[in-house]
Short mmCIF file of C-alpha atoms and ligand atoms in Angstrom, two decimals:
data_model
loop_
_atom_site.label_atom_id
_atom_site.label_comp_id
_atom_site.label_asym_id
_atom_site.label_seq_id
_atom_site.Cartn_x
_atom_site.Cartn_y
_atom_site.Cartn_z
CA MET A 1 132.68 221.15 33.45
CA ASN A 2 131.91 223.35 36.42
CA ALA A 3 131.19 226.90 35.30
CA SER A 4 127.59 227.27 34.28
CA ILE A 5 126.78 227.87 30.64
CA SER A 6 123.92 229.49 28.77
CA VAL A 7 123.50 228.39 25.17
CA ILE A 8 121.32 230.81 23.25
CA ILE A 9 120.04 229.47 19.95
CA PHE A 10 118.89 231.87 17.26
CA GLY A 11 116.71 229.91 14.85
CA ALA A 12 115.68 227.48 17.58
CA THR A 13 112.59 226.24 15.77
CA GLY A 14 114.53 225.57 12.56
CA ASP A 15 115.77 222.37 10.96
CA LEU A 16 119.30 222.50 12.38
CA TYR A 17 118.17 222.63 16.00
CA GLU A 18 115.52 220.01 15.37
CA THR A 19 117.72 217.49 13.57
CA ARG A 20 121.20 218.08 15.02
CA LEU A 21 121.66 220.62 17.82
CA SER A 22 119.02 219.39 20.24
CA HIS A 23 120.48 215.87 19.97
CA ALA A 24 124.05 217.04 20.38
CA LEU A 25 123.19 219.19 23.40
CA GLN A 26 121.30 216.38 25.10
CA ALA A 27 124.15 213.94 24.45
CA LEU A 28 126.73 216.33 25.94
CA PHE A 29 124.46 216.95 28.91
CA ALA A 30 124.05 213.21 29.50
CA GLN A 31 127.83 212.73 29.40
CA GLY A 32 128.35 215.47 31.98
CA LEU A 33 130.13 217.67 29.44
CA LEU A 34 127.76 220.59 29.98
CA SER A 35 127.26 222.04 33.44
CA GLN A 36 124.26 220.39 35.13
CA ASP A 37 122.70 223.85 35.52
CA VAL A 38 123.21 224.65 31.82
CA ARG A 39 120.50 226.80 30.28
CA ILE A 40 119.43 226.15 26.69
CA VAL A 41 117.58 229.28 25.62
CA GLY A 42 115.67 229.11 22.35
CA PHE A 43 115.06 232.46 20.70
CA GLY A 44 112.52 232.67 17.90
CA ARG A 45 109.47 234.38 16.51
CA ARG A 46 106.97 231.62 17.12
CA PRO A 47 104.90 232.12 20.30
CA LEU A 48 106.00 228.90 21.99
CA GLY A 49 106.73 229.76 25.62
CA ASP A 50 108.93 227.50 27.76
CA GLU A 51 106.47 224.61 27.67
CA GLY A 52 105.98 224.85 23.91
CA PHE A 53 109.74 224.88 23.31
CA ARG A 54 110.21 221.88 25.61
CA ALA A 55 107.51 220.02 23.70
CA PHE A 56 109.18 220.95 20.39
CA THR A 57 112.55 219.77 21.72
CA ALA A 58 111.04 216.56 23.13
CA ALA A 59 109.43 215.75 19.77
CA ALA A 60 112.73 216.41 17.97
CA LEU A 61 114.66 214.17 20.38
CA ALA A 62 112.04 211.43 20.20
CA LYS A 63 112.84 210.95 16.51
CA LYS A 64 116.19 209.37 17.41
CA GLY A 65 115.69 208.09 20.95
CA ASP A 66 114.45 209.20 24.31
CA ALA A 67 114.16 212.75 25.52
CA SER A 68 115.48 213.10 29.05
CA SER A 69 113.29 215.09 31.40
CA ASP A 70 116.37 216.44 33.19
CA PHE A 71 117.60 217.89 29.91
CA LEU A 72 114.18 219.27 28.92
CA ALA A 73 113.99 221.04 32.28
CA ARG A 74 117.10 223.01 31.26
CA CYS A 75 115.36 224.38 28.12
CA SER A 76 113.50 227.68 28.02
CA TYR A 77 112.33 230.10 25.38
CA VAL A 78 112.37 233.81 24.66
CA GLN A 79 110.01 234.96 21.95
CA GLY A 80 111.54 237.63 19.76
CA ASP A 81 112.29 238.92 16.32
CA LEU A 82 115.85 238.58 15.02
CA GLY A 83 115.64 242.11 13.64
CA SER A 84 114.35 243.79 16.78
CA GLN A 85 116.79 245.52 19.08
CA ASP A 86 114.13 245.66 21.81
CA ASP A 87 113.74 241.90 21.69
CA PHE A 88 117.47 241.45 22.17
CA ILE A 89 117.35 243.81 25.15
CA LYS A 90 114.54 241.61 26.50
CA LEU A 91 116.78 238.57 25.94
CA GLY A 92 119.62 240.32 27.79
CA ARG A 93 117.35 241.01 30.74
CA TYR A 94 116.18 237.40 30.76
CA LEU A 95 119.76 236.10 30.83
CA ALA A 96 120.77 238.56 33.56
CA GLU A 97 117.82 237.48 35.71
CA GLY A 98 118.79 233.84 35.29
CA ASP A 99 122.37 234.61 36.31
CA LYS A 100 121.15 236.57 39.31
CA LYS A 101 118.96 233.70 40.47
CA ALA A 102 121.85 231.28 40.05
CA GLY A 103 124.13 233.67 41.92
CA SER A 104 126.84 233.70 39.24
CA CYS A 105 127.47 235.00 35.79
CA SER A 106 127.25 232.14 33.30
CA ASN A 107 129.42 231.72 30.23
CA LYS A 108 127.42 232.50 27.11
CA ILE A 109 127.34 230.82 23.71
CA PHE A 110 125.31 232.51 20.98
CA TYR A 111 124.57 230.03 18.23
CA LEU A 112 123.46 231.49 14.88
CA ALA A 113 121.44 228.60 13.42
CA VAL A 114 119.85 230.87 10.82
CA PRO A 115 120.43 231.64 7.12
CA PRO A 116 123.30 234.05 6.28
CA PRO A 117 121.12 237.13 5.51
CA PHE A 118 120.31 237.35 9.25
CA TYR A 119 123.91 237.36 10.51
CA ALA A 120 124.69 241.09 10.29
CA GLY A 121 121.45 242.11 12.02
CA ILE A 122 122.02 239.61 14.83
CA PHE A 123 125.59 240.79 15.43
CA ALA A 124 124.39 244.41 15.59
CA ASN A 125 121.60 243.52 18.01
CA ILE A 126 123.85 241.41 20.24
CA ALA A 127 126.09 244.47 20.56
CA ALA A 128 123.23 246.94 21.05
CA ALA A 129 121.86 244.82 23.89
CA GLY A 130 125.25 244.75 25.64
CA LEU A 131 125.60 241.00 25.15
CA THR A 132 129.17 240.94 23.84
CA VAL A 133 130.36 240.58 27.44
CA PRO A 134 129.13 237.73 29.65
CA CYS A 135 127.76 239.81 32.52
CA ALA A 136 125.62 242.91 32.76
CA PRO A 137 127.57 245.98 33.97
CA GLY A 138 127.91 246.08 37.74
CA GLU A 139 127.19 242.38 38.19
CA SER A 140 129.64 240.24 40.02
CA HIS A 141 131.70 237.88 37.93
CA ASP A 142 135.14 236.43 37.85
CA ASP A 143 137.45 237.26 34.99
CA THR A 144 137.28 233.81 33.51
CA SER A 145 133.67 234.12 32.29
CA TRP A 146 133.37 234.30 28.55
CA THR A 147 130.99 234.95 25.66
CA ARG A 148 131.45 233.14 22.35
CA VAL A 149 129.60 233.19 19.04
CA LEU A 150 129.09 230.14 16.88
CA VAL A 151 128.26 231.03 13.28
CA GLU A 152 126.93 228.47 10.83
CA LYS A 153 128.05 228.23 7.24
CA PRO A 154 127.99 229.62 4.64
CA PHE A 155 129.67 232.65 6.18
CA GLY A 156 128.11 235.32 3.93
CA LYS A 157 127.06 234.86 0.32
CA ASP A 158 130.32 235.95 -1.31
CA GLY A 159 133.78 237.20 -0.42
CA ALA A 160 132.76 240.84 -0.08
CA GLU A 161 129.96 240.03 2.33
CA ALA A 162 132.15 237.64 4.32
CA GLU A 163 134.70 240.44 4.72
CA ARG A 164 131.98 242.85 5.82
CA LEU A 165 130.70 240.36 8.40
CA ASP A 166 134.20 239.65 9.59
CA ARG A 167 134.96 243.34 10.03
CA MET A 168 131.75 243.75 11.98
CA LEU A 169 132.47 240.72 14.16
CA GLY A 170 136.04 241.95 14.66
CA GLU A 171 134.77 245.23 16.09
CA LEU A 172 132.52 243.45 18.59
CA PHE A 173 134.51 240.38 19.54
CA ASP A 174 138.05 239.18 19.79
CA GLU A 175 139.00 236.47 17.24
CA SER A 176 139.28 234.01 20.16
CA GLN A 177 135.52 234.46 20.76
CA ILE A 178 134.48 233.73 17.16
CA PHE A 179 133.79 230.15 16.06
CA ARG A 180 132.97 229.84 12.33
CA ILE A 181 131.51 226.38 11.92
CA ASP A 182 132.17 223.82 9.25
CA HIS A 183 130.75 220.71 10.88
CA TYR A 184 132.62 218.51 8.39
CA LEU A 185 135.88 219.37 10.13
CA ALA A 186 134.37 218.02 13.34
CA LYS A 187 133.61 214.63 11.80
CA GLU A 188 135.77 211.81 13.12
CA THR A 189 136.46 210.55 9.59
CA MET A 190 137.66 213.98 8.49
CA GLN A 191 140.04 214.23 11.44
CA ASN A 192 141.26 210.78 10.59
CA ILE A 193 142.49 212.00 7.19
CA LEU A 194 145.31 213.91 8.86
CA ALA A 195 146.04 211.15 11.35
CA PHE A 196 146.12 208.54 8.58
CA ARG A 197 148.31 210.64 6.30
CA PHE A 198 150.85 211.72 8.86
CA ALA A 199 150.97 208.67 11.15
CA ASN A 200 151.52 206.14 8.35
CA PRO A 201 154.84 206.95 6.75
CA MET A 202 154.31 204.37 3.97
CA PHE A 203 152.01 206.77 2.09
CA MET A 204 154.02 209.95 2.55
CA PRO A 205 156.47 209.47 -0.34
CA LEU A 206 153.52 208.74 -2.66
CA TRP A 207 151.48 211.79 -1.76
CA ASN A 208 152.24 213.97 -4.76
CA LYS A 209 151.85 214.49 -8.50
CA ASP A 210 154.43 211.82 -9.37
CA HIS A 211 152.22 209.06 -7.98
CA ILE A 212 148.70 210.45 -7.79
CA GLU A 213 146.78 210.84 -11.03
CA ARG A 214 143.67 212.60 -9.75
CA MET A 215 141.53 213.23 -6.69
CA LYS A 216 137.78 213.07 -6.54
CA ILE A 217 135.76 214.75 -3.80
CA ILE A 218 132.18 213.56 -3.69
CA VAL A 219 129.17 214.71 -1.67
CA HIS A 220 126.21 212.85 -3.12
CA GLU A 221 122.93 213.00 -1.23
CA GLU A 222 119.88 210.91 -1.86
CA LYS A 223 117.61 213.34 -0.04
CA THR A 224 115.98 216.32 -1.70
CA VAL A 225 115.92 219.76 -0.09
CA GLY A 226 112.76 218.66 1.73
CA ALA A 227 111.52 221.28 4.16
CA ARG A 228 114.68 223.40 3.80
CA GLY A 229 113.70 225.03 0.48
CA GLY A 230 113.44 228.50 1.99
CA PHE A 231 117.08 228.37 3.14
CA TYR A 232 118.46 226.38 0.25
CA ASP A 233 116.99 228.40 -2.59
CA GLY A 234 119.05 231.43 -1.56
CA VAL A 235 122.20 229.33 -1.33
CA GLY A 236 122.45 226.40 -3.80
CA ALA A 237 124.72 223.35 -3.79
CA LEU A 238 128.00 225.20 -4.29
CA ARG A 239 127.54 227.60 -1.38
CA ASP A 240 125.78 224.98 0.78
CA VAL A 241 128.46 222.28 0.69
CA GLY A 242 131.09 223.20 -1.95
CA GLN A 243 132.39 226.51 -0.58
CA ASN A 244 132.91 224.93 2.83
CA HIS A 245 132.72 221.16 3.39
CA MET A 246 134.23 220.09 0.07
CA LEU A 247 137.03 222.64 0.08
CA GLN A 248 137.89 221.52 3.60
CA MET A 249 137.94 217.92 2.38
CA LEU A 250 140.38 219.09 -0.28
CA ALA A 251 142.43 220.99 2.29
CA LEU A 252 142.83 217.96 4.56
CA VAL A 253 143.75 215.55 1.81
CA ALA A 254 146.23 217.91 0.14
CA MET A 255 147.74 220.14 2.83
CA GLU A 256 151.32 220.04 4.03
CA GLN A 257 152.01 218.56 7.45
CA PRO A 258 151.41 221.29 10.04
CA LEU A 259 154.28 222.17 12.38
CA ASP A 260 152.22 220.77 15.25
CA MET A 261 148.55 220.08 15.93
CA SER A 262 147.84 223.46 17.56
CA ALA A 263 144.88 225.44 16.24
CA SER A 264 147.08 228.09 14.68
CA ALA A 265 149.40 225.62 12.92
CA VAL A 266 146.54 223.48 11.57
CA ARG A 267 144.48 226.47 10.43
CA SER A 268 147.43 228.03 8.68
CA ALA A 269 148.28 224.76 6.89
CA ARG A 270 144.67 224.56 5.67
CA ALA A 271 144.69 228.19 4.57
CA GLY A 272 148.03 227.63 2.84
CA ILE A 273 146.76 224.87 0.57
CA LEU A 274 143.48 226.67 -0.14
CA GLY A 275 145.54 229.68 -1.22
CA GLY A 276 147.01 227.62 -4.06
CA VAL A 277 143.69 226.31 -5.43
CA ARG A 278 142.82 227.45 -8.98
CA LEU A 279 139.96 226.55 -11.28
CA ASP A 280 141.19 224.23 -14.05
CA PRO A 281 141.02 226.44 -17.16
CA GLY A 282 140.56 223.43 -19.44
CA ILE A 283 137.41 221.94 -17.83
CA ALA A 284 134.32 224.13 -17.54
CA PRO A 285 132.36 223.66 -14.32
CA PHE A 286 128.64 223.10 -14.64
CA ARG A 287 125.50 223.17 -12.56
CA ALA A 288 122.15 221.41 -12.73
CA GLN A 289 118.81 221.27 -10.92
CA TYR A 290 116.65 218.23 -10.21
CA ALA A 291 113.26 218.06 -11.88
CA GLY A 292 110.60 219.01 -9.36
CA TYR A 293 112.87 221.26 -7.31
CA ARG A 294 110.81 224.33 -8.19
CA ASP A 295 107.75 222.70 -6.64
CA GLU A 296 109.44 222.22 -3.26
CA PRO A 297 108.02 224.37 -0.45
CA GLY A 298 109.92 227.65 -0.07
CA VAL A 299 111.48 227.48 -3.56
CA ALA A 300 110.82 230.17 -6.18
CA LYS A 301 108.80 228.92 -9.16
CA ASP A 302 111.43 230.26 -11.58
CA SER A 303 114.41 229.35 -9.40
CA ALA A 304 117.77 229.01 -11.17
CA THR A 305 119.45 227.64 -8.02
CA GLU A 306 121.70 224.64 -8.66
CA THR A 307 121.13 221.43 -6.71
CA PHE A 308 124.12 219.75 -8.40
CA PHE A 309 127.51 220.97 -9.55
CA ARG A 310 130.77 219.62 -10.84
CA ALA A 311 134.01 221.60 -10.96
CA THR A 312 137.63 220.68 -11.48
CA VAL A 313 140.32 222.60 -9.68
CA GLY A 314 144.07 222.22 -9.26
CA VAL A 315 146.61 223.25 -6.66
CA ASP A 316 149.35 225.49 -7.93
CA ASP A 317 152.33 224.21 -5.95
CA ASP A 318 155.24 221.85 -6.48
CA ARG A 319 153.49 218.92 -4.85
CA TRP A 320 150.27 219.01 -6.83
CA ARG A 321 150.77 221.00 -10.05
CA GLY A 322 148.86 219.18 -12.84
CA VAL A 323 146.76 216.89 -10.60
CA PRO A 324 143.02 217.46 -11.14
CA PHE A 325 140.80 217.63 -8.06
CA GLU A 326 137.25 217.00 -9.20
CA LEU A 327 134.49 218.26 -6.91
CA GLU A 328 131.01 216.83 -7.39
CA SER A 329 127.92 217.28 -5.28
CA GLY A 330 124.19 217.04 -5.62
CA LYS A 331 120.88 216.41 -3.93
CA ALA A 332 118.19 213.95 -5.07
CA LEU A 333 120.78 211.52 -6.44
CA GLY A 334 120.41 207.73 -6.58
CA ALA A 335 122.42 207.06 -3.43
CA SER A 336 124.13 208.96 -0.64
CA ARG A 337 127.90 208.83 -0.72
CA VAL A 338 130.46 211.20 0.74
CA ALA A 339 134.08 210.35 0.06
CA ILE A 340 137.49 211.46 -1.09
CA GLU A 341 139.02 209.16 -3.67
CA VAL A 342 142.76 209.27 -4.17
CA HIS A 343 143.45 207.69 -7.57
CA PHE A 344 147.05 206.57 -7.93
CA LYS A 345 148.77 206.14 -11.26
CA GLY A 346 148.44 202.51 -12.33
CA GLY A 347 144.99 201.92 -10.89
CA ASN A 348 145.33 201.77 -7.10
CA MET A 349 142.77 203.82 -5.23
CA LEU A 350 142.50 204.88 -1.63
CA ALA A 351 139.12 206.20 -0.48
CA PHE A 352 138.41 208.09 2.70
CA ALA A 353 134.75 207.22 3.15
CA ILE A 354 132.78 209.74 5.18
CA GLN A 355 129.32 208.33 4.45
CA PRO A 356 127.51 205.98 4.56
CA ARG A 357 130.07 203.45 5.83
CA GLU A 358 132.69 205.55 7.58
CA GLY A 359 136.17 204.24 7.10
CA ILE A 360 138.92 203.63 4.57
CA ARG A 361 139.08 201.48 1.45
CA LEU A 362 142.17 200.56 -0.53
CA LYS A 363 141.82 199.03 -3.96
CA PHE A 364 144.59 197.08 -5.54
CA TRP A 365 145.41 194.25 -7.89
CA PHE A 366 145.54 190.62 -6.83
CA LYS A 367 146.38 187.55 -8.84
CA ARG A 368 143.24 185.61 -9.58
CA PRO A 369 143.64 182.02 -8.29
CA GLY A 370 144.35 179.63 -11.15
CA PHE A 371 146.96 178.62 -13.67
CA ASP A 372 147.00 181.88 -15.60
CA ALA A 373 148.43 185.19 -14.43
CA ALA A 374 145.20 187.15 -14.59
CA LEU A 375 144.78 189.98 -12.17
CA GLU A 376 141.65 191.18 -10.48
CA GLU A 377 140.83 194.26 -8.46
CA ARG A 378 140.17 193.66 -4.76
CA GLU A 379 139.67 195.82 -1.76
CA LEU A 380 141.07 196.08 1.74
CA SER A 381 138.72 198.04 3.88
CA PHE A 382 138.23 199.29 7.38
CA GLY A 383 134.86 200.53 8.67
CA TYR A 384 134.59 202.22 12.03
CA ALA A 385 131.20 200.63 12.58
CA ASP A 386 132.64 197.09 12.22
CA ASP A 387 135.25 197.78 14.83
CA ALA A 388 133.96 196.58 18.19
CA GLY A 389 134.57 199.32 20.72
CA GLY A 390 135.95 201.70 18.12
CA ALA A 391 132.71 202.87 16.55
CA ILE A 392 132.21 206.59 16.17
CA SER A 393 130.50 207.74 19.32
CA HIS A 394 130.26 211.51 18.93
CA ASP A 395 128.25 213.33 16.32
CA ALA A 396 130.07 216.23 14.64
CA TYR A 397 127.82 218.77 16.35
CA GLU A 398 128.75 217.43 19.78
CA ARG A 399 132.35 218.12 18.86
CA VAL A 400 131.48 221.60 17.53
CA LEU A 401 129.77 222.55 20.80
CA TYR A 402 132.31 220.85 23.04
CA ASP A 403 135.32 222.46 21.35
CA CYS A 404 133.63 225.86 21.53
CA ILE A 405 133.09 225.38 25.27
CA ARG A 406 136.71 224.42 25.83
CA GLY A 407 137.88 227.22 23.54
CA ASP A 408 139.69 225.06 20.99
CA GLN A 409 139.48 226.65 17.53
CA ALA A 410 141.39 224.03 15.51
CA LEU A 411 138.25 222.64 13.90
CA PHE A 412 136.82 226.07 13.11
CA ILE A 413 137.50 228.21 10.06
CA SER A 414 139.85 231.19 10.18
CA THR A 415 139.34 234.44 8.30
CA GLU A 416 142.15 233.52 5.91
CA GLU A 417 140.42 230.25 5.01
CA ILE A 418 137.08 231.99 4.46
CA VAL A 419 138.70 234.48 2.08
CA GLU A 420 140.28 231.68 0.02
CA GLU A 421 137.09 229.60 0.02
CA TRP A 422 135.11 232.50 -1.41
CA ARG A 423 137.80 233.27 -3.98
CA ILE A 424 137.62 229.69 -5.29
CA THR A 425 133.82 229.71 -5.17
CA ALA A 426 133.69 232.95 -7.19
CA ALA A 427 135.96 231.43 -9.84
CA ILE A 428 133.65 228.41 -10.16
CA ILE A 429 130.58 230.66 -10.46
CA ARG A 430 132.31 232.74 -13.15
CA GLY A 431 133.27 229.52 -14.91
CA TRP A 432 129.74 228.15 -15.16
CA GLN A 433 128.11 231.37 -16.42
CA ALA A 434 128.76 230.38 -20.02
CA VAL A 435 126.71 227.17 -19.80
CA SER A 436 123.04 227.10 -18.97
CA LEU A 437 121.55 225.31 -15.97
CA ARG A 438 120.70 221.70 -16.83
CA LEU A 439 117.82 219.64 -15.48
CA TYR A 440 118.21 216.08 -14.18
CA PRO A 441 115.58 213.57 -13.16
CA MET A 442 115.61 212.68 -9.47
CA GLY A 443 117.91 209.77 -8.78
CA VAL A 444 120.15 210.25 -11.81
CA ALA A 445 123.44 212.17 -11.62
CA PRO A 446 123.51 214.65 -14.50
CA GLU A 447 126.53 213.22 -16.29
CA SER A 448 124.18 210.70 -17.88
CA VAL A 449 121.74 213.43 -18.95
CA GLN A 450 122.64 215.62 -21.89
C1 BG6 U 1 124.91 220.81 5.62
C2 BG6 U 1 124.14 221.24 4.41
O1 BG6 U 1 125.90 221.75 5.95
O2 BG6 U 1 125.52 219.56 5.37
C3 BG6 U 1 123.12 220.19 4.03
O3 BG6 U 1 123.50 222.47 4.67
C4 BG6 U 1 123.77 218.83 3.89
O4 BG6 U 1 122.43 220.54 2.84
C5 BG6 U 1 124.59 218.54 5.12
O5 BG6 U 1 122.73 217.88 3.75
C6 BG6 U 1 125.35 217.25 5.01
O6 BG6 U 1 125.92 216.96 6.27
P1 BG6 U 1 126.06 215.50 6.81
O7 BG6 U 1 126.68 215.66 8.17
O8 BG6 U 1 124.69 214.92 6.87
O9 BG6 U 1 126.95 214.80 5.83
#
């Protein structure tokens, strides 16, 4: 990776940078996948200065391993307010000075690691400060320099806002510069769903309503909202993981085989299946909140935000008509488990396990040893971690950043997908209006609480 890169992080003192981005950036740097003169520029309100930001980054990195001094030396900080045009102009000047010193115009990545209400203001300020192009007017550059924006999920708070944001982004950037993140798509185990489905012909004839009874998509988390209450309370479980990660899990397990693995073919196959998703009219979705949630820092005392939801949808096409897809997610549950279970008619089950043990499990019937003909259920399983040499080596955020740098949009969400995701989300929200929010004790999934 030769051309130099500047990665500008909005929300640099937040949870995402601390727990994921700093680690992913350091790992890419160590592997030589970022230019050695890369600049990581934190932008935030706190008066940290370069040294303060390096100390913050070092402390974050130390939680999982060693912080490299070479990497820390590439980090710097611009203090500013996300809503202030002047502060963005200051940021622009800072970047231009850096480029001048380096003698070339660096490629720019703007990473929006902030809650959705800040997006529109940031886009407007990026434009006002002239940052939609990589180099300041009059500065020397070659035509291959680029500027890209990485936007975290959820993209907006509903369909109308997502469309507004998209229109705004569309006026400032070309679609090829916009990377809407769903880090689940960048997980190795998620990518393996397509590889497994389409490289193993034995399952293909079975992948339909004649052989599959139901699908279950599970994102159970043991952790509570912790320090993220301020973000989470404005979002809730459905918009935090349902609208995006879980619908993408559904898309990958149910979509038709794309014409090829190009970004446009894969994105349009995902959008195609999402377009057919309908709320099951016979099963009302519901939402619940864990006891004690309202006492979490940053959460409103009378919050009605859900920390758990369950919804059943179907796909209105010839392959899937009549097969229920049950989506279930919550925080503060007894155990963490992220998986897609494919339940076949007759009891066989294939699970794509995304957490905690990443791999694949296949349940089927064996004859129990002995003189009778009794059957028992057994499992064949494959775990990436047990596979010497084949363990998962890249975190999803490394993939997100790396694919953005190389300009590959296959694992990023298109406008069409966003529109469908919000349409489905709105139907679920309408569906649960009739039932009141339930409470569940920490550690107990609400189905056992009436
Ligand atoms: C994030 C959500 O997108 O995904 C979090 O905001 C959730 O609330 C997280 O905990 C789960 O991701 P992972 O990679 O830990 O499974």
